Amino acid sequence: MDGFDLSRRLAAEALGTGILVATVVGSGIMAETLTKDVALALLCNTLPTGAILVVLITVLGPISGAHFNPAVTLVFSGKRELPPSEAAFYIVAQIAGGIAGTVAAHLMFGLPVLELSTKVRTGGPQWFAEAVAAFGLVATILAGIRFQRTAVPWLVGLYITAAYWFTASTSFANPAVAIARSLTNTFSGIRPADLPGFVIAELCGAFAGMLLMNWLLGRSRASASVAITETIR
């Protein structure tokens, strides 16, 4: 992110989140239009989402870090890699961009600009699934940055592709995306009343992932001593 001022980073976060949401919502609408098979529709929703994440993280990551997700932004703020004041601006940009993405998808398919969803997504299993999805996403990002930074776009895209299918909630894993999806009464929607449970679960899962990975990726005192000794030699 070196060399890019805050305004450019915020624009990248808004743009990336917007395109991500437009892909999620738009592919869901297309899937509903082309098939009545729910499993096939979910697959049609999954593949574009995973693919666009690879593209967006690759091209916008060098500008803003490609969070596109308030939970991820809060994790990096908690790790003191992003000042709280900047994190707040990131989150606002992500939410605004996500809503713009829903608007764009609706306009492309001739739907009302915004429409509150009536799709019920609530209950303990769904909330737990969202916590698991966010936990895995954060673990994937942090471990990827540590061991294979250049592979992070693919790691995240593949993780979300898989999580669509192994979580009961189809892996929103992103408060900004959840908010944007509450404004579309299509395949990918979620009732506004169900948002709090999803957002809380996502944040809890993300912070649990951060805590575990901080420990798991931390070097023991013995390992650190060996490293120091080898450096001296």
Coordinates of N, CA and C in Angstrom, one line a residue:
M1 N 0.8 -1.2 0.0 CA 0.0 0.0 0.0 C 0.9 1.3 0.0
D2 N 2.2 1.1 0.0 CA 3.1 2.2 0.0 C 2.9 3.1 -1.2
G3 N 2.8 4.4 -1.0 CA 2.7 5.3 -2.1 C 1.2 5.7 -2.5
F4 N 0.3 5.1 -1.8 CA -1.1 5.4 -2.1 C -1.8 6.1 -0.9
D5 N -2.3 7.3 -1.2 CA -2.9 8.1 -0.1 C -4.2 7.5 0.3
L6 N -4.8 8.0 1.4 CA -6.0 7.4 1.9 C -7.2 7.5 1.0
S7 N -7.3 8.6 0.2 CA -8.4 8.7 -0.7 C -8.4 7.7 -1.8
R8 N -7.2 7.3 -2.3 CA -7.1 6.3 -3.3 C -7.4 4.9 -2.7
R9 N -6.9 4.7 -1.5 CA -7.2 3.4 -0.8 C -8.7 3.2 -0.6
L10 N -9.4 4.3 -0.1 CA -10.8 4.2 0.1 C -11.6 4.0 -1.2
A11 N -11.1 4.6 -2.3 CA -11.8 4.4 -3.6 C -11.6 2.9 -4.0
A12 N -10.4 2.4 -3.8 CA -10.2 1.0 -4.1 C -11.1 0.0 -3.3
E13 N -11.2 0.3 -2.0 CA -12.1 -0.5 -1.1 C -13.5 -0.4 -1.6
A14 N -14.0 0.8 -1.9 CA -15.4 0.9 -2.3 C -15.6 0.2 -3.7
L15 N -14.7 0.4 -4.6 CA -14.8 -0.2 -5.9 C -14.8 -1.7 -5.8
G16 N -13.8 -2.2 -5.1 CA -13.7 -3.7 -4.9 C -14.9 -4.3 -4.3
T17 N -15.4 -3.7 -3.2 CA -16.6 -4.2 -2.6 C -17.8 -4.1 -3.5
G18 N -17.9 -3.0 -4.2 CA -19.0 -2.8 -5.2 C -19.0 -3.9 -6.3
I19 N -17.9 -4.2 -6.8 CA -17.8 -5.2 -7.9 C -18.1 -6.6 -7.3
L20 N -17.6 -6.8 -6.1 CA -17.8 -8.1 -5.5 C -19.3 -8.3 -5.3
V21 N -20.0 -7.3 -4.7 CA -21.4 -7.4 -4.5 C -22.2 -7.5 -5.8
A22 N -21.8 -6.7 -6.8 CA -22.5 -6.8 -8.1 C -22.4 -8.2 -8.7
T23 N -21.2 -8.8 -8.5 CA -21.0 -10.2 -8.9 C -21.9 -11.2 -8.2
V24 N -21.9 -11.1 -6.9 CA -22.8 -12.0 -6.0 C -24.2 -11.8 -6.4
V25 N -24.7 -10.6 -6.4 CA -26.1 -10.4 -6.7 C -26.5 -10.7 -8.1
G26 N -25.7 -10.2 -9.0 CA -25.9 -10.3 -10.5 C -25.9 -11.8 -10.9
S27 N -24.9 -12.6 -10.4 CA -24.9 -14.0 -10.8 C -26.0 -14.7 -10.2
G28 N -26.5 -14.3 -9.0 CA -27.7 -14.9 -8.4 C -28.9 -14.7 -9.2
I29 N -29.1 -13.5 -9.7 CA -30.2 -13.1 -10.6 C -30.2 -13.9 -11.9
M30 N -29.0 -14.0 -12.5 CA -28.8 -14.7 -13.7 C -29.1 -16.2 -13.5
A31 N -28.7 -16.7 -12.4 CA -28.9 -18.1 -12.1 C -30.4 -18.4 -12.0
E32 N -31.1 -17.5 -11.2 CA -32.6 -17.7 -11.1 C -33.3 -17.6 -12.4
T33 N -32.8 -16.8 -13.3 CA -33.4 -16.6 -14.6 C -33.2 -17.9 -15.5
L34 N -32.1 -18.5 -15.4 CA -31.7 -19.6 -16.3 C -32.2 -21.0 -15.8
T35 N -32.3 -21.2 -14.5 CA -32.7 -22.5 -14.0 C -33.5 -22.4 -12.7
K36 N -34.3 -23.4 -12.5 CA -35.1 -23.6 -11.3 C -34.5 -24.6 -10.4
D37 N -33.4 -25.2 -10.8 CA -32.6 -26.1 -9.9 C -31.8 -25.3 -8.9
V38 N -32.2 -25.4 -7.6 CA -31.5 -24.6 -6.6 C -30.0 -24.9 -6.5
A39 N -29.7 -26.2 -6.6 CA -28.3 -26.6 -6.5 C -27.5 -26.0 -7.6
L40 N -28.0 -26.1 -8.8 CA -27.3 -25.5 -10.0 C -27.2 -24.0 -9.9
A41 N -28.3 -23.4 -9.4 CA -28.3 -21.9 -9.2 C -27.2 -21.5 -8.2
L42 N -27.0 -22.3 -7.1 CA -26.0 -22.0 -6.1 C -24.6 -22.1 -6.7
L43 N -24.4 -23.1 -7.6 CA -23.2 -23.3 -8.2 C -22.9 -22.1 -9.2
C44 N -23.9 -21.7 -9.9 CA -23.8 -20.5 -10.8 C -23.5 -19.3 -10.0
N45 N -23.9 -19.2 -8.7 CA -23.6 -18.1 -7.9 C -22.2 -18.2 -7.3
T46 N -21.7 -19.4 -7.0 CA -20.5 -19.7 -6.4 C -19.3 -19.3 -7.3
L47 N -19.3 -19.9 -8.5 CA -18.1 -19.8 -9.3 C -17.7 -18.4 -9.7
P48 N -18.7 -17.5 -10.1 CA -18.3 -16.1 -10.4 C -17.7 -15.4 -9.1
T49 N -18.3 -15.7 -8.0 CA -17.8 -15.0 -6.7 C -16.4 -15.4 -6.4
G50 N -16.1 -16.7 -6.5 CA -14.7 -17.0 -6.3 C -13.7 -16.5 -7.3
A51 N -14.2 -16.4 -8.5 CA -13.3 -15.9 -9.6 C -13.1 -14.4 -9.5
I52 N -14.1 -13.7 -9.2 CA -14.0 -12.2 -9.1 C -13.1 -11.8 -7.9
L53 N -13.1 -12.6 -6.8 CA -12.2 -12.4 -5.7 C -10.8 -12.5 -6.1
V54 N -10.4 -13.5 -6.9 CA -9.1 -13.6 -7.4 C -8.6 -12.3 -8.1
V55 N -9.5 -11.9 -9.0 CA -9.2 -10.7 -9.8 C -9.1 -9.4 -9.0
L56 N -10.1 -9.2 -8.1 CA -10.1 -8.0 -7.3 C -8.9 -7.9 -6.4
I57 N -8.6 -9.0 -5.7 CA -7.5 -9.0 -4.7 C -6.2 -8.8 -5.5
T58 N -6.0 -9.3 -6.6 CA -4.8 -9.2 -7.4 C -4.6 -7.8 -7.9
V59 N -5.6 -7.1 -8.4 CA -5.5 -5.8 -9.0 C -5.6 -4.7 -8.0
L60 N -6.4 -4.8 -6.9 CA -6.6 -3.8 -6.0 C -5.8 -4.0 -4.7
G61 N -5.3 -5.2 -4.4 CA -4.6 -5.4 -3.2 C -3.4 -4.5 -3.0
P62 N -2.6 -4.3 -4.1 CA -1.4 -3.4 -3.9 C -1.8 -1.9 -3.5
I63 N -3.1 -1.6 -3.8 CA -3.5 -0.2 -3.5 C -4.0 -0.1 -2.0
S64 N -4.9 -0.9 -1.6 CA -5.6 -0.8 -0.3 C -5.4 -1.9 0.6
G65 N -4.9 -3.0 0.1 CA -4.8 -4.3 0.9 C -6.0 -5.2 0.5
A66 N -6.9 -4.7 -0.2 CA -8.1 -5.5 -0.7 C -8.8 -6.2 0.4
H67 N -9.2 -5.4 1.4 CA -10.0 -6.0 2.5 C -11.4 -6.3 2.0
F68 N -12.1 -5.3 1.5 CA -13.5 -5.4 1.0 C -14.4 -6.0 2.0
N69 N -14.1 -5.9 3.3 CA -14.8 -6.6 4.4 C -14.5 -6.0 5.7
P70 N -15.5 -5.4 6.4 CA -15.3 -4.8 7.7 C -14.6 -5.7 8.7
A71 N -15.0 -7.0 8.7 CA -14.4 -7.9 9.6 C -12.9 -8.0 9.4
V72 N -12.5 -8.1 8.2 CA -11.1 -8.2 7.9 C -10.4 -6.9 8.3
T73 N -11.0 -5.8 8.0 CA -10.4 -4.5 8.3 C -10.2 -4.4 9.8
L74 N -11.2 -4.8 10.6 CA -11.1 -4.8 12.1 C -10.0 -5.7 12.6
V75 N -9.8 -6.8 11.9 CA -8.7 -7.7 12.3 C -7.4 -7.0 12.1
F76 N -7.2 -6.4 11.0 CA -5.9 -5.7 10.7 C -5.7 -4.5 11.6
S77 N -6.8 -3.9 12.0 CA -6.7 -2.8 13.0 C -6.4 -3.3 14.3
G78 N -7.0 -4.5 14.7 CA -6.6 -5.1 16.0 C -5.2 -5.6 16.0
K79 N -4.6 -5.9 14.9 CA -3.2 -6.3 14.8 C -2.3 -5.1 14.7
R80 N -2.9 -3.9 14.8 CA -2.2 -2.6 14.7 C -1.4 -2.4 13.4
E81 N -2.0 -2.9 12.3 CA -1.5 -2.7 11.0 C -2.3 -1.7 10.2
L82 N -3.4 -1.2 10.8 CA -4.2 -0.1 10.2 C -4.7 0.7 11.4
P83 N -4.4 2.0 11.3 CA -4.9 2.9 12.4 C -6.4 2.9 12.5
P84 N -7.0 3.0 13.7 CA -8.4 2.9 13.9 C -9.2 4.0 13.1
S85 N -8.6 5.2 13.0 CA -9.3 6.2 12.2 C -9.4 5.8 10.7
E86 N -8.4 5.2 10.2 CA -8.4 4.8 8.8 C -9.3 3.5 8.7
A87 N -9.3 2.7 9.7 CA -10.2 1.5 9.6 C -11.7 1.9 9.5
A88 N -12.0 3.0 10.3 CA -13.4 3.5 10.2 C -13.8 3.9 8.8
F89 N -12.9 4.7 8.2 CA -13.1 5.1 6.8 C -13.2 3.9 5.9
Y90 N -12.4 2.9 6.0 CA -12.4 1.7 5.2 C -13.8 1.1 5.3
I91 N -14.3 1.0 6.5 CA -15.6 0.3 6.7 C -16.7 1.1 6.0
V92 N -16.7 2.4 6.2 CA -17.7 3.2 5.5 C -17.7 3.0 4.0
A93 N -16.4 3.0 3.5 CA -16.3 2.9 2.0 C -16.8 1.5 1.6
Q94 N -16.5 0.5 2.3 CA -16.9 -0.9 2.0 C -18.4 -1.0 2.0
I95 N -19.1 -0.4 3.0 CA -20.5 -0.5 3.0 C -21.2 0.3 1.9
A96 N -20.7 1.5 1.6 CA -21.2 2.3 0.5 C -20.9 1.6 -0.8
G97 N -19.8 1.0 -1.0 CA -19.5 0.3 -2.2 C -20.4 -0.9 -2.4
G98 N -20.6 -1.6 -1.3 CA -21.5 -2.8 -1.4 C -22.9 -2.4 -1.8
I99 N -23.4 -1.4 -1.3 CA -24.8 -0.9 -1.6 C -24.8 -0.5 -3.1
A100 N -23.7 0.2 -3.5 CA -23.7 0.6 -4.9 C -23.6 -0.6 -5.8
G101 N -23.0 -1.7 -5.4 CA -22.9 -2.9 -6.1 C -24.3 -3.6 -6.3
T102 N -25.1 -3.5 -5.3 CA -26.5 -4.0 -5.4 C -27.3 -3.2 -6.4
V103 N -27.1 -1.9 -6.3 CA -27.8 -1.0 -7.3 C -27.4 -1.3 -8.7
A104 N -26.1 -1.5 -8.9 CA -25.6 -1.8 -10.3 C -26.2 -3.1 -10.8
A105 N -26.2 -4.1 -9.9 CA -26.8 -5.4 -10.4 C -28.2 -5.3 -10.7
H106 N -29.0 -4.5 -9.9 CA -30.4 -4.3 -10.2 C -30.6 -3.6 -11.5
L107 N -29.8 -2.6 -11.7 CA -30.0 -1.8 -13.0 C -29.7 -2.6 -14.2
M108 N -28.7 -3.5 -14.1 CA -28.3 -4.3 -15.2 C -29.4 -5.3 -15.6
F109 N -30.2 -5.7 -14.6 CA -31.3 -6.7 -14.8 C -32.7 -6.1 -14.8
G110 N -32.7 -4.8 -14.9 CA -34.0 -4.1 -15.0 C -34.9 -4.2 -13.7
L111 N -34.3 -4.3 -12.6 CA -35.1 -4.5 -11.3 C -35.1 -3.1 -10.6
P112 N -36.0 -3.0 -9.6 CA -36.0 -1.7 -8.8 C -34.6 -1.4 -8.2
V113 N -34.3 -0.2 -8.1 CA -32.9 0.2 -7.7 C -32.5 -0.5 -6.4
L114 N -33.4 -0.5 -5.4 CA -33.2 -1.2 -4.2 C -34.5 -1.8 -3.7
E115 N -34.4 -2.9 -3.1 CA -35.6 -3.6 -2.7 C -35.3 -4.5 -1.5
L116 N -36.0 -4.3 -0.4 CA -35.7 -5.0 0.8 C -36.0 -6.5 0.6
S117 N -35.0 -7.3 1.1 CA -35.2 -8.8 0.9 C -36.2 -9.4 1.9
T118 N -36.8 -10.4 1.4 CA -37.8 -11.2 2.3 C -37.2 -12.6 2.6
K119 N -36.0 -12.9 2.2 CA -35.4 -14.2 2.3 C -35.0 -14.4 3.7
V120 N -35.6 -15.4 4.4 CA -35.2 -15.7 5.8 C -33.9 -16.5 5.9
R121 N -33.0 -15.9 6.7 CA -31.7 -16.6 7.0 C -31.4 -16.3 8.5
T122 N -31.8 -17.2 9.3 CA -31.7 -16.9 10.7 C -31.6 -18.2 11.5
G123 N -31.3 -18.2 12.8 CA -31.2 -19.4 13.6 C -29.8 -19.8 13.9
G124 N -29.6 -20.5 15.0 CA -28.3 -20.9 15.5 C -27.4 -21.6 14.5
P125 N -27.9 -22.6 13.7 CA -27.0 -23.2 12.7 C -26.4 -22.2 11.7
Q126 N -27.3 -21.2 11.3 CA -26.9 -20.2 10.3 C -25.8 -19.3 10.9
W127 N -26.1 -18.9 12.1 CA -25.1 -18.0 12.8 C -23.8 -18.7 13.0
F128 N -23.9 -19.9 13.5 CA -22.6 -20.7 13.7 C -21.9 -20.8 12.4
A129 N -22.6 -21.1 11.3 CA -22.0 -21.2 10.0 C -21.3 -20.0 9.6
E130 N -21.9 -18.8 9.9 CA -21.2 -17.5 9.5 C -20.0 -17.3 10.4
A131 N -20.0 -17.7 11.6 CA -18.8 -17.6 12.5 C -17.7 -18.5 11.9
V132 N -18.0 -19.7 11.5 CA -17.1 -20.6 10.9 C -16.5 -20.1 9.6
A133 N -17.4 -19.5 8.8 CA -17.0 -18.9 7.5 C -16.0 -17.8 7.7
A134 N -16.3 -16.9 8.6 CA -15.4 -15.7 8.9 C -14.1 -16.2 9.5
F135 N -14.2 -17.2 10.4 CA -13.0 -17.7 11.1 C -12.0 -18.3 10.0
G136 N -12.6 -19.1 9.1 CA -11.7 -19.7 8.1 C -11.2 -18.7 7.1
L137 N -12.0 -17.7 6.8 CA -11.5 -16.6 5.9 C -10.3 -15.9 6.5
V138 N -10.4 -15.5 7.8 CA -9.3 -14.7 8.4 C -8.1 -15.6 8.5
A139 N -8.3 -16.9 8.9 CA -7.2 -17.8 9.0 C -6.5 -18.0 7.7
T140 N -7.2 -18.1 6.6 CA -6.7 -18.2 5.3 C -5.8 -17.0 4.9
I141 N -6.4 -15.8 5.2 CA -5.7 -14.6 4.8 C -4.4 -14.4 5.6
L142 N -4.4 -14.6 6.9 CA -3.3 -14.4 7.8 C -2.2 -15.4 7.5
A143 N -2.5 -16.7 7.3 CA -1.5 -17.7 7.0 C -1.0 -17.5 5.6
G144 N -1.9 -17.1 4.7 CA -1.4 -16.9 3.3 C -0.4 -15.7 3.3
I145 N -0.7 -14.7 4.0 CA 0.2 -13.5 4.0 C 1.6 -14.0 4.6
R146 N 1.5 -14.8 5.6 CA 2.8 -15.3 6.3 C 3.6 -16.2 5.4
F147 N 3.0 -17.1 4.7 CA 3.7 -18.2 4.0 C 3.8 -18.1 2.5
Q148 N 2.7 -17.5 1.9 CA 2.6 -17.4 0.4 C 1.9 -16.2 0.0
R149 N 2.4 -15.0 0.2 CA 1.7 -13.8 0.0 C 1.2 -13.7 -1.4
T150 N 1.9 -14.1 -2.4 CA 1.5 -13.9 -3.8 C 0.3 -14.8 -4.1
A151 N 0.1 -15.8 -3.3 CA -1.0 -16.8 -3.6 C -2.3 -16.4 -2.9
V152 N -2.3 -15.3 -2.1 CA -3.5 -14.9 -1.3 C -4.7 -14.7 -2.2
P153 N -4.6 -14.0 -3.3 CA -5.9 -13.9 -4.2 C -6.5 -15.3 -4.5
W154 N -5.7 -16.2 -4.8 CA -6.2 -17.6 -5.1 C -6.7 -18.3 -3.9
L155 N -6.0 -18.1 -2.8 CA -6.4 -18.8 -1.6 C -7.8 -18.3 -1.1
V156 N -8.0 -17.0 -1.1 CA -9.2 -16.4 -0.7 C -10.4 -16.8 -1.7
G157 N -10.1 -16.7 -3.0 CA -11.1 -17.1 -3.9 C -11.5 -18.6 -3.8
L158 N -10.5 -19.4 -3.6 CA -10.8 -20.9 -3.5 C -11.5 -21.1 -2.1
Y159 N -11.1 -20.4 -1.1 CA -11.8 -20.7 0.2 C -13.2 -20.3 0.2
I160 N -13.5 -19.1 -0.4 CA -15.0 -18.7 -0.5 C -15.8 -19.6 -1.4
T161 N -15.1 -20.1 -2.5 CA -15.8 -21.1 -3.3 C -16.2 -22.3 -2.6
A162 N -15.3 -22.8 -1.8 CA -15.6 -24.0 -1.0 C -16.6 -23.7 0.1
A163 N -16.4 -22.6 0.8 CA -17.3 -22.2 1.9 C -18.7 -22.0 1.5
Y164 N -19.0 -21.6 0.3 CA -20.3 -21.5 -0.2 C -21.1 -22.9 0.0
W165 N -20.3 -24.0 -0.1 CA -20.9 -25.3 -0.1 C -20.8 -26.0 1.2
F166 N -19.8 -25.7 2.1 CA -19.7 -26.5 3.3 C -20.4 -25.7 4.5
T167 N -20.9 -24.5 4.3 CA -21.5 -23.8 5.4 C -23.0 -23.7 5.1
A168 N -23.8 -23.8 6.2 CA -25.3 -23.7 6.0 C -25.8 -22.4 5.5
S169 N -25.0 -21.3 5.7 CA -25.4 -20.0 5.4 C -24.9 -19.6 4.0
T170 N -24.2 -20.4 3.3 CA -23.5 -20.1 2.0 C -22.5 -19.0 2.2
S171 N -21.9 -18.9 3.3 CA -20.7 -18.1 3.6 C -20.7 -16.7 3.1
F172 N -21.5 -15.9 3.8 CA -21.5 -14.4 3.5 C -20.1 -13.9 4.0
A173 N -19.8 -14.2 5.3 CA -18.5 -13.9 5.9 C -18.0 -12.5 5.8
N174 N -19.0 -11.6 5.6 CA -18.6 -10.2 5.3 C -19.8 -9.3 5.7
P175 N -19.7 -8.5 6.7 CA -20.8 -7.6 7.1 C -21.2 -6.6 6.0
A176 N -20.3 -6.1 5.3 CA -20.7 -5.1 4.2 C -21.5 -5.8 3.1
V177 N -21.1 -7.0 2.8 CA -21.8 -7.8 1.7 C -23.2 -8.2 2.3
A178 N -23.2 -8.5 3.6 CA -24.5 -8.9 4.2 C -25.5 -7.7 4.1
I179 N -25.0 -6.5 4.4 CA -25.9 -5.3 4.4 C -26.3 -5.1 3.0
A180 N -25.4 -5.2 2.0 CA -25.8 -4.9 0.6 C -26.8 -6.0 0.1
R181 N -26.7 -7.2 0.6 CA -27.6 -8.3 0.2 C -28.9 -8.2 0.8
S182 N -29.0 -7.4 1.9 CA -30.4 -7.2 2.4 C -31.2 -6.2 1.6
L183 N -30.6 -5.6 0.6 CA -31.3 -4.7 -0.3 C -31.6 -5.2 -1.6
T184 N -31.6 -6.6 -1.7 CA -32.0 -7.2 -3.0 C -32.9 -8.4 -2.6
N185 N -34.1 -8.4 -3.2 CA -35.1 -9.5 -3.0 C -34.9 -10.5 -4.1
T186 N -33.7 -11.0 -4.2 CA -33.4 -12.0 -5.2 C -32.7 -13.2 -4.6
F187 N -32.1 -14.1 -5.4 CA -31.5 -15.3 -4.9 C -30.6 -15.1 -3.8
S188 N -29.8 -14.1 -3.8 CA -28.7 -13.9 -2.8 C -29.1 -13.0 -1.6
G189 N -30.4 -12.7 -1.5 CA -30.8 -11.7 -0.5 C -30.9 -12.3 0.9
I190 N -31.0 -11.4 1.9 CA -31.2 -11.8 3.3 C -32.1 -10.7 3.9
R191 N -33.1 -11.1 4.7 CA -34.0 -10.2 5.4 C -33.2 -9.2 6.3
P192 N -33.5 -7.9 6.2 CA -32.8 -6.9 7.1 C -32.9 -7.3 8.6
A193 N -34.0 -7.9 9.0 CA -34.2 -8.4 10.4 C -33.2 -9.4 10.8
D194 N -32.6 -10.1 9.8 CA -31.7 -11.2 10.1 C -30.2 -10.7 10.1
L195 N -30.0 -9.5 9.7 CA -28.6 -9.0 9.6 C -27.9 -9.0 10.9
P196 N -28.5 -8.5 12.0 CA -27.7 -8.5 13.3 C -27.0 -9.8 13.7
G197 N -27.8 -10.9 13.6 CA -27.2 -12.2 13.9 C -26.1 -12.5 13.0
F198 N -26.2 -12.3 11.7 CA -25.1 -12.6 10.8 C -23.9 -11.7 11.1
V199 N -24.1 -10.4 11.3 CA -22.9 -9.5 11.5 C -22.2 -9.9 12.8
I200 N -22.9 -10.1 13.8 CA -22.3 -10.5 15.1 C -21.5 -11.8 15.0
A201 N -22.1 -12.8 14.3 CA -21.4 -14.0 14.1 C -20.2 -13.9 13.3
E202 N -20.2 -13.1 12.3 CA -19.1 -12.8 11.4 C -17.9 -12.2 12.2
L203 N -18.3 -11.2 13.0 CA -17.2 -10.5 13.7 C -16.6 -11.4 14.8
C204 N -17.5 -12.2 15.5 CA -16.9 -13.1 16.5 C -16.0 -14.2 15.8
G205 N -16.4 -14.7 14.7 CA -15.6 -15.7 14.0 C -14.3 -15.1 13.5
A206 N -14.3 -13.8 13.0 CA -13.1 -13.2 12.5 C -12.1 -13.0 13.6
F207 N -12.6 -12.5 14.8 CA -11.7 -12.3 15.9 C -11.2 -13.6 16.5
A208 N -12.0 -14.6 16.5 CA -11.5 -15.9 16.9 C -10.4 -16.4 16.0
G209 N -10.6 -16.2 14.7 CA -9.5 -16.5 13.7 C -8.3 -15.8 14.0
M210 N -8.4 -14.5 14.2 CA -7.2 -13.7 14.5 C -6.5 -14.1 15.7
L211 N -7.2 -14.4 16.8 CA -6.5 -14.9 18.0 C -5.8 -16.2 17.9
L212 N -6.5 -17.1 17.2 CA -5.8 -18.4 17.0 C -4.6 -18.3 16.1
M213 N -4.7 -17.5 15.0 CA -3.6 -17.4 14.1 C -2.4 -16.6 14.7
N214 N -2.7 -15.7 15.5 CA -1.7 -14.9 16.2 C -0.8 -15.9 17.0
W215 N -1.5 -16.9 17.7 CA -0.8 -17.9 18.5 C -0.1 -18.9 17.6
L216 N -0.9 -19.4 16.6 CA -0.3 -20.5 15.7 C 0.8 -20.0 14.9
L217 N 0.8 -18.8 14.4 CA 1.9 -18.3 13.6 C 3.0 -17.6 14.4
G218 N 2.8 -17.5 15.7 CA 3.8 -16.9 16.5 C 5.0 -17.8 16.7
R219 N 6.2 -17.3 16.9 CA 7.3 -18.1 17.0 C 7.6 -18.3 18.5
S220 N 7.9 -19.6 18.9 CA 8.2 -19.9 20.3 C 9.5 -19.2 20.7
R221 N 9.8 -19.1 22.0 CA 11.0 -18.6 22.4 C 12.2 -19.4 22.0
A222 N 12.0 -20.7 22.0 CA 13.1 -21.6 21.6 C 13.4 -21.4 20.1
S223 N 12.4 -21.3 19.3 CA 12.6 -21.0 17.8 C 13.3 -19.7 17.6
A224 N 12.8 -18.7 18.4 CA 13.4 -17.4 18.2 C 14.9 -17.4 18.6
S225 N 15.2 -18.1 19.7 CA 16.6 -18.2 20.1 C 17.5 -18.9 19.1
V226 N 17.0 -20.0 18.5 CA 17.7 -20.6 17.4 C 17.9 -19.7 16.2
A227 N 16.9 -18.9 15.9 CA 17.0 -18.0 14.7 C 18.1 -16.9 15.0
I228 N 18.1 -16.4 16.2 CA 19.1 -15.4 16.6 C 20.5 -16.0 16.6
T229 N 20.6 -17.2 17.1 CA 21.9 -17.9 17.1 C 22.4 -18.1 15.6
E230 N 21.5 -18.5 14.8 CA 21.9 -18.7 13.4 C 22.3 -17.4 12.7
T231 N 21.6 -16.3 13.1 CA 21.9 -15.0 12.5 C 23.3 -14.6 12.9
I232 N 23.7 -14.8 14.2 CA 25.0 -14.4 14.7 C 26.1 -15.2 14.0
R233 N 25.8 -16.5 13.8 CA 26.8 -17.3 13.1 C 27.1 -16.8 11.7

